[in-house]
């Protein structure tokens, strides 16, 4: 005797909201990659501060980087809360981002203060386009207005970091074009990987 197939209920989005499997997956991927990105930013700034705090005459730029790092810490803490509250699996690549972020920060600072600022500009260029894409997607999901507002607020902080780094001479860094292109490529790759893994 044949049994009629039963319909599976629509999966819930984090927080108990109903939605499509795709929408829930997209939100989880957004939170995972943003959490990973803010962690990476903290590691970049930690590497830069380890070098800049020891360079004679780098006090102002070190203070600027410390201020940016403090804002990134707030972003990271916010996404950490979302990861926990929404049961989002963090990226398994975090140990790699821990080392890679610190190494990038330290290496660019060793190249000089302007190279450290060039690193910030390159990273924030990618984060700006990344957050803009997320905001566009979130605009179509009415139940995610709060997440959209958070991403918009953090995006503005990132744009402020970019503007400050430009004002501090980022474009005067040695090999600025090559350095920026390489960092942007690395960031885009990290984003793609962290969304999935």
PDB file of N, CA and C in Angstrom, residues 73-140:
ATOM      1  N   UNK A  73      36.169  46.107  17.161  1.00  0.00           N
ATOM      2  CA  UNK A  73      35.849  45.235  18.305  1.00  0.00           C
ATOM      3  C   UNK A  73      34.359  45.287  18.603  1.00  0.00           C
ATOM      4  N   UNK A  74      33.767  46.468  18.521  1.00  0.00           N
ATOM      5  CA  UNK A  74      32.316  46.587  18.732  1.00  0.00           C
ATOM      6  C   UNK A  74      31.560  45.825  17.651  1.00  0.00           C
ATOM      7  N   UNK A  75      32.021  45.932  16.407  1.00  0.00           N
ATOM      8  CA  UNK A  75      31.390  45.198  15.306  1.00  0.00           C
ATOM      9  C   UNK A  75      31.504  43.692  15.555  1.00  0.00           C
ATOM     10  N   UNK A  76      32.709  43.252  15.916  1.00  0.00           N
ATOM     11  CA  UNK A  76      32.938  41.826  16.157  1.00  0.00           C
ATOM     12  C   UNK A  76      32.047  41.320  17.289  1.00  0.00           C
ATOM     13  N   UNK A  77      31.962  42.084  18.371  1.00  0.00           N
ATOM     14  CA  UNK A  77      31.122  41.677  19.503  1.00  0.00           C
ATOM     15  C   UNK A  77      29.659  41.557  19.085  1.00  0.00           C
ATOM     16  N   UNK A  78      29.197  42.480  18.257  1.00  0.00           N
ATOM     17  CA  UNK A  78      27.815  42.442  17.780  1.00  0.00           C
ATOM     18  C   UNK A  78      27.559  41.187  16.947  1.00  0.00           C
ATOM     19  N   UNK A  79      28.472  40.890  16.011  1.00  0.00           N
ATOM     20  CA  UNK A  79      28.291  39.687  15.195  1.00  0.00           C
ATOM     21  C   UNK A  79      28.483  38.420  16.023  1.00  0.00           C
ATOM     22  N   UNK A  80      29.323  38.460  17.047  1.00  0.00           N
ATOM     23  CA  UNK A  80      29.483  37.302  17.935  1.00  0.00           C
ATOM     24  C   UNK A  80      28.171  36.994  18.647  1.00  0.00           C
ATOM     25  N   UNK A  81      27.471  38.038  19.082  1.00  0.00           N
ATOM     26  CA  UNK A  81      26.160  37.845  19.710  1.00  0.00           C
ATOM     27  C   UNK A  81      25.168  37.237  18.726  1.00  0.00           C
ATOM     28  N   UNK A  82      25.196  37.697  17.471  1.00  0.00           N
ATOM     29  CA  UNK A  82      24.290  37.146  16.457  1.00  0.00           C
ATOM     30  C   UNK A  82      24.604  35.685  16.166  1.00  0.00           C
ATOM     31  N   UNK A  83      25.889  35.356  16.095  1.00  0.00           N
ATOM     32  CA  UNK A  83      26.297  33.969  15.851  1.00  0.00           C
ATOM     33  C   UNK A  83      25.691  33.069  16.923  1.00  0.00           C
ATOM     34  N   UNK A  84      25.781  33.507  18.164  1.00  0.00           N
ATOM     35  CA  UNK A  84      25.258  32.711  19.278  1.00  0.00           C
ATOM     36  C   UNK A  84      23.730  32.694  19.275  1.00  0.00           C
ATOM     37  N   UNK A  85      23.105  33.855  19.173  1.00  0.00           N
ATOM     38  CA  UNK A  85      21.643  33.950  19.255  1.00  0.00           C
ATOM     39  C   UNK A  85      20.939  33.227  18.114  1.00  0.00           C
ATOM     40  N   UNK A  86      21.555  33.220  16.948  1.00  0.00           N
ATOM     41  CA  UNK A  86      20.909  32.625  15.772  1.00  0.00           C
ATOM     42  C   UNK A  86      21.468  31.237  15.433  1.00  0.00           C
ATOM     43  N   UNK A  87      22.318  30.727  16.291  1.00  0.00           N
ATOM     44  CA  UNK A  87      22.920  29.397  16.087  1.00  0.00           C
ATOM     45  C   UNK A  87      23.600  29.278  14.726  1.00  0.00           C
ATOM     46  N   UNK A  88      24.382  30.285  14.389  1.00  0.00           N
ATOM     47  CA  UNK A  88      25.137  30.284  13.131  1.00  0.00           C
ATOM     48  C   UNK A  88      26.498  29.640  13.393  1.00  0.00           C
ATOM     49  N   UNK A  89      26.877  28.725  12.540  1.00  0.00           N
ATOM     50  CA  UNK A  89      28.188  28.097  12.667  1.00  0.00           C
ATOM     51  C   UNK A  89      29.256  29.083  12.204  1.00  0.00           C
ATOM     52  N   UNK A  90      30.219  29.424  13.075  1.00  0.00           N
ATOM     53  CA  UNK A  90      31.300  30.314  12.628  1.00  0.00           C
ATOM     54  C   UNK A  90      32.154  29.613  11.573  1.00  0.00           C
ATOM     55  N   UNK A  91      32.925  30.377  10.856  1.00  0.00           N
ATOM     56  CA  UNK A  91      33.806  29.779   9.856  1.00  0.00           C
ATOM     57  C   UNK A  91      34.852  28.894  10.534  1.00  0.00           C
ATOM     58  N   UNK A  92      35.156  27.790   9.893  1.00  0.00           N
ATOM     59  CA  UNK A  92      36.210  26.918  10.416  1.00  0.00           C
ATOM     60  C   UNK A  92      37.594  27.463  10.047  1.00  0.00           C
ATOM     61  N   UNK A  93      37.612  28.512   9.249  1.00  0.00           N
ATOM     62  CA  UNK A  93      38.877  29.101   8.797  1.00  0.00           C
ATOM     63  C   UNK A  93      39.433  30.143   9.766  1.00  0.00           C
ATOM     64  N   UNK A  94      38.766  30.339  10.899  1.00  0.00           N
ATOM     65  CA  UNK A  94      39.196  31.374  11.845  1.00  0.00           C
ATOM     66  C   UNK A  94      40.674  31.263  12.240  1.00  0.00           C
ATOM     67  N   UNK A  95      41.212  30.060  12.487  1.00  0.00           N
ATOM     68  CA  UNK A  95      42.647  29.994  12.817  1.00  0.00           C
ATOM     69  C   UNK A  95      43.543  30.529  11.693  1.00  0.00           C
ATOM     70  N   UNK A  96      43.116  30.327  10.457  1.00  0.00           N
ATOM     71  CA  UNK A  96      43.888  30.856   9.325  1.00  0.00           C
ATOM     72  C   UNK A  96      43.792  32.371   9.295  1.00  0.00           C
ATOM     73  N   UNK A  97      42.574  32.904   9.491  1.00  0.00           N
ATOM     74  CA  UNK A  97      42.394  34.364   9.470  1.00  0.00           C
ATOM     75  C   UNK A  97      43.141  35.011  10.634  1.00  0.00           C
ATOM     76  N   UNK A  98      43.253  34.286  11.756  1.00  0.00           N
ATOM     77  CA  UNK A  98      43.985  34.832  12.900  1.00  0.00           C
ATOM     78  C   UNK A  98      45.441  35.103  12.526  1.00  0.00           C
ATOM     79  N   UNK A  99      46.067  34.141  11.893  1.00  0.00           N
ATOM     80  CA  UNK A  99      47.474  34.284  11.508  1.00  0.00           C
ATOM     81  C   UNK A  99      47.621  35.218  10.308  1.00  0.00           C
ATOM     82  N   UNK A 100      46.789  35.010   9.287  1.00  0.00           N
ATOM     83  CA  UNK A 100      46.900  35.804   8.055  1.00  0.00           C
ATOM     84  C   UNK A 100      46.626  37.282   8.316  1.00  0.00           C
ATOM     85  N   UNK A 101      45.609  37.580   9.123  1.00  0.00           N
ATOM     86  CA  UNK A 101      45.287  38.970   9.430  1.00  0.00           C
ATOM     87  C   UNK A 101      46.424  39.664  10.157  1.00  0.00           C
ATOM     88  N   UNK A 102      46.945  39.002  11.184  1.00  0.00           N
ATOM     89  CA  UNK A 102      48.051  39.583  11.944  1.00  0.00           C
ATOM     90  C   UNK A 102      49.274  39.791  11.054  1.00  0.00           C
ATOM     91  N   UNK A 103      49.573  38.794  10.232  1.00  0.00           N
ATOM     92  CA  UNK A 103      50.736  38.891   9.339  1.00  0.00           C
ATOM     93  C   UNK A 103      50.576  40.039   8.350  1.00  0.00           C
ATOM     94  N   UNK A 104      49.374  40.195   7.789  1.00  0.00           N
ATOM     95  CA  UNK A 104      49.126  41.299   6.854  1.00  0.00           C
ATOM     96  C   UNK A 104      49.303  42.640   7.554  1.00  0.00           C
ATOM     97  N   UNK A 105      48.746  42.763   8.745  1.00  0.00           N
ATOM     98  CA  UNK A 105      48.879  44.012   9.486  1.00  0.00           C
ATOM     99  C   UNK A 105      50.321  44.337   9.816  1.00  0.00           C
ATOM    100  N   UNK A 106      51.039  43.360  10.334  1.00  0.00           N
ATOM    101  CA  UNK A 106      52.442  43.588  10.701  1.00  0.00           C
ATOM    102  C   UNK A 106      53.292  43.885   9.469  1.00  0.00           C
ATOM    103  N   UNK A 107      53.071  43.137   8.396  1.00  0.00           N
ATOM    104  CA  UNK A 107      53.876  43.333   7.178  1.00  0.00           C
ATOM    105  C   UNK A 107      53.666  44.716   6.582  1.00  0.00           C
ATOM    106  N   UNK A 108      52.419  45.157   6.516  1.00  0.00           N
ATOM    107  CA  UNK A 108      52.177  46.485   5.930  1.00  0.00           C
ATOM    108  C   UNK A 108      52.729  47.583   6.831  1.00  0.00           C
ATOM    109  N   UNK A 109      52.636  47.408   8.144  1.00  0.00           N
ATOM    110  CA  UNK A 109      53.204  48.410   9.053  1.00  0.00           C
ATOM    111  C   UNK A 109      54.725  48.439   8.949  1.00  0.00           C
ATOM    112  N   UNK A 110      55.347  47.281   8.751  1.00  0.00           N
ATOM    113  CA  UNK A 110      56.804  47.240   8.574  1.00  0.00           C
ATOM    114  C   UNK A 110      57.231  47.951   7.297  1.00  0.00           C
ATOM    115  N   UNK A 111      56.337  47.992   6.311  1.00  0.00           N
ATOM    116  CA  UNK A 111      56.619  48.723   5.065  1.00  0.00           C
ATOM    117  C   UNK A 111      56.525  50.230   5.281  1.00  0.00           C
ATOM    118  N   UNK A 112      55.924  50.642   6.394  1.00  0.00           N
ATOM    119  CA  UNK A 112      55.800  52.059   6.712  1.00  0.00           C
ATOM    120  C   UNK A 112      54.373  52.433   7.065  1.00  0.00           C
ATOM    121  N   UNK A 113      54.242  53.583   7.695  1.00  0.00           N
ATOM    122  CA  UNK A 113      52.926  54.039   8.143  1.00  0.00           C
ATOM    123  C   UNK A 113      51.944  54.183   6.988  1.00  0.00           C
ATOM    124  N   UNK A 114      52.426  54.686   5.856  1.00  0.00           N
ATOM    125  CA  UNK A 114      51.527  54.893   4.712  1.00  0.00           C
ATOM    126  C   UNK A 114      51.068  53.563   4.126  1.00  0.00           C
ATOM    127  N   UNK A 115      51.928  52.558   4.161  1.00  0.00           N
ATOM    128  CA  UNK A 115      51.527  51.228   3.692  1.00  0.00           C
ATOM    129  C   UNK A 115      50.475  50.626   4.622  1.00  0.00           C
ATOM    130  N   UNK A 116      50.607  50.877   5.924  1.00  0.00           N
ATOM    131  CA  UNK A 116      49.585  50.413   6.868  1.00  0.00           C
ATOM    132  C   UNK A 116      48.243  51.064   6.541  1.00  0.00           C
ATOM    133  N   UNK A 117      48.277  52.351   6.216  1.00  0.00           N
ATOM    134  CA  UNK A 117      47.045  53.053   5.846  1.00  0.00           C
ATOM    135  C   UNK A 117      46.510  52.547   4.502  1.00  0.00           C
ATOM    136  N   UNK A 118      47.416  52.218   3.581  1.00  0.00           N
ATOM    137  CA  UNK A 118      46.996  51.667   2.286  1.00  0.00           C
ATOM    138  C   UNK A 118      46.272  50.340   2.485  1.00  0.00           C
ATOM    139  N   UNK A 119      46.728  49.559   3.445  1.00  0.00           N
ATOM    140  CA  UNK A 119      46.063  48.298   3.771  1.00  0.00           C
ATOM    141  C   UNK A 119      44.626  48.564   4.209  1.00  0.00           C
ATOM    142  N   UNK A 120      44.443  49.550   5.077  1.00  0.00           N
ATOM    143  CA  UNK A 120      43.096  49.898   5.534  1.00  0.00           C
ATOM    144  C   UNK A 120      42.216  50.306   4.366  1.00  0.00           C
ATOM    145  N   UNK A 121      42.732  51.145   3.474  1.00  0.00           N
ATOM    146  CA  UNK A 121      41.938  51.591   2.322  1.00  0.00           C
ATOM    147  C   UNK A 121      41.522  50.398   1.471  1.00  0.00           C
ATOM    148  N   UNK A 122      42.456  49.504   1.179  1.00  0.00           N
ATOM    149  CA  UNK A 122      42.153  48.348   0.326  1.00  0.00           C
ATOM    150  C   UNK A 122      41.108  47.444   0.970  1.00  0.00           C
ATOM    151  N   UNK A 123      41.279  47.163   2.253  1.00  0.00           N
ATOM    152  CA  UNK A 123      40.313  46.315   2.958  1.00  0.00           C
ATOM    153  C   UNK A 123      38.940  46.980   2.965  1.00  0.00           C
ATOM    154  N   UNK A 124      38.905  48.263   3.292  1.00  0.00           N
ATOM    155  CA  UNK A 124      37.614  48.952   3.391  1.00  0.00           C
ATOM    156  C   UNK A 124      36.940  49.111   2.031  1.00  0.00           C
ATOM    157  N   UNK A 125      37.712  49.204   0.951  1.00  0.00           N
ATOM    158  CA  UNK A 125      37.110  49.212  -0.396  1.00  0.00           C
ATOM    159  C   UNK A 125      36.276  47.952  -0.608  1.00  0.00           C
ATOM    160  N   UNK A 126      36.860  46.815  -0.253  1.00  0.00           N
ATOM    161  CA  UNK A 126      36.173  45.534  -0.437  1.00  0.00           C
ATOM    162  C   UNK A 126      34.998  45.411   0.524  1.00  0.00           C
ATOM    163  N   UNK A 127      35.186  45.827   1.765  1.00  0.00           N
ATOM    164  CA  UNK A 127      34.111  45.723   2.749  1.00  0.00           C
ATOM    165  C   UNK A 127      32.948  46.626   2.369  1.00  0.00           C
ATOM    166  N   UNK A 128      33.239  47.791   1.816  1.00  0.00           N
ATOM    167  CA  UNK A 128      32.171  48.684   1.364  1.00  0.00           C
ATOM    168  C   UNK A 128      31.302  47.997   0.316  1.00  0.00           C
ATOM    169  N   UNK A 129      31.915  47.422  -0.701  1.00  0.00           N
ATOM    170  CA  UNK A 129      31.121  46.754  -1.748  1.00  0.00           C
ATOM    171  C   UNK A 129      30.418  45.519  -1.184  1.00  0.00           C
ATOM    172  N   UNK A 130      31.067  44.814  -0.262  1.00  0.00           N
ATOM    173  CA  UNK A 130      30.477  43.627   0.368  1.00  0.00           C
ATOM    174  C   UNK A 130      29.237  44.008   1.182  1.00  0.00           C
ATOM    175  N   UNK A 131      29.380  45.010   2.043  1.00  0.00           N
ATOM    176  CA  UNK A 131      28.242  45.447   2.852  1.00  0.00           C
ATOM    177  C   UNK A 131      27.131  46.037   1.984  1.00  0.00           C
ATOM    178  N   UNK A 132      27.487  46.757   0.935  1.00  0.00           N
ATOM    179  CA  UNK A 132      26.465  47.314   0.034  1.00  0.00           C
ATOM    180  C   UNK A 132      25.629  46.193  -0.578  1.00  0.00           C
ATOM    181  N   UNK A 133      26.274  45.105  -0.981  1.00  0.00           N
ATOM    182  CA  UNK A 133      25.551  43.961  -1.529  1.00  0.00           C
ATOM    183  C   UNK A 133      24.639  43.323  -0.501  1.00  0.00           C
ATOM    184  N   UNK A 134      25.108  43.229   0.734  1.00  0.00           N
ATOM    185  CA  UNK A 134      24.272  42.666   1.793  1.00  0.00           C
ATOM    186  C   UNK A 134      23.068  43.557   2.081  1.00  0.00           C
ATOM    187  N   UNK A 135      23.291  44.856   2.106  1.00  0.00           N
ATOM    188  CA  UNK A 135      22.191  45.792   2.369  1.00  0.00           C
ATOM    189  C   UNK A 135      21.124  45.654   1.300  1.00  0.00           C
ATOM    190  N   UNK A 136      21.539  45.509   0.056  1.00  0.00           N
ATOM    191  CA  UNK A 136      20.579  45.331  -1.040  1.00  0.00           C
ATOM    192  C   UNK A 136      19.760  44.053  -0.843  1.00  0.00           C
ATOM    193  N   UNK A 137      20.420  42.962  -0.490  1.00  0.00           N
ATOM    194  CA  UNK A 137      19.704  41.698  -0.252  1.00  0.00           C
ATOM    195  C   UNK A 137      18.773  41.811   0.948  1.00  0.00           C
ATOM    196  N   UNK A 138      19.253  42.430   2.017  1.00  0.00           N
ATOM    197  CA  UNK A 138      18.451  42.551   3.232  1.00  0.00           C
ATOM    198  C   UNK A 138      17.249  43.461   3.040  1.00  0.00           C
ATOM    199  N   UNK A 139      17.329  44.386   2.104  1.00  0.00           N
ATOM    200  CA  UNK A 139      16.195  45.274   1.824  1.00  0.00           C
ATOM    201  C   UNK A 139      14.979  44.491   1.350  1.00  0.00           C
ATOM    202  N   UNK A 140      15.204  43.321   0.775  1.00  0.00           N
ATOM    203  CA  UNK A 140      14.109  42.494   0.263  1.00  0.00           C
ATOM    204  C   UNK A 140      13.557  41.537   1.319  1.00  0.00           C
TER     205      UNK A 140
END
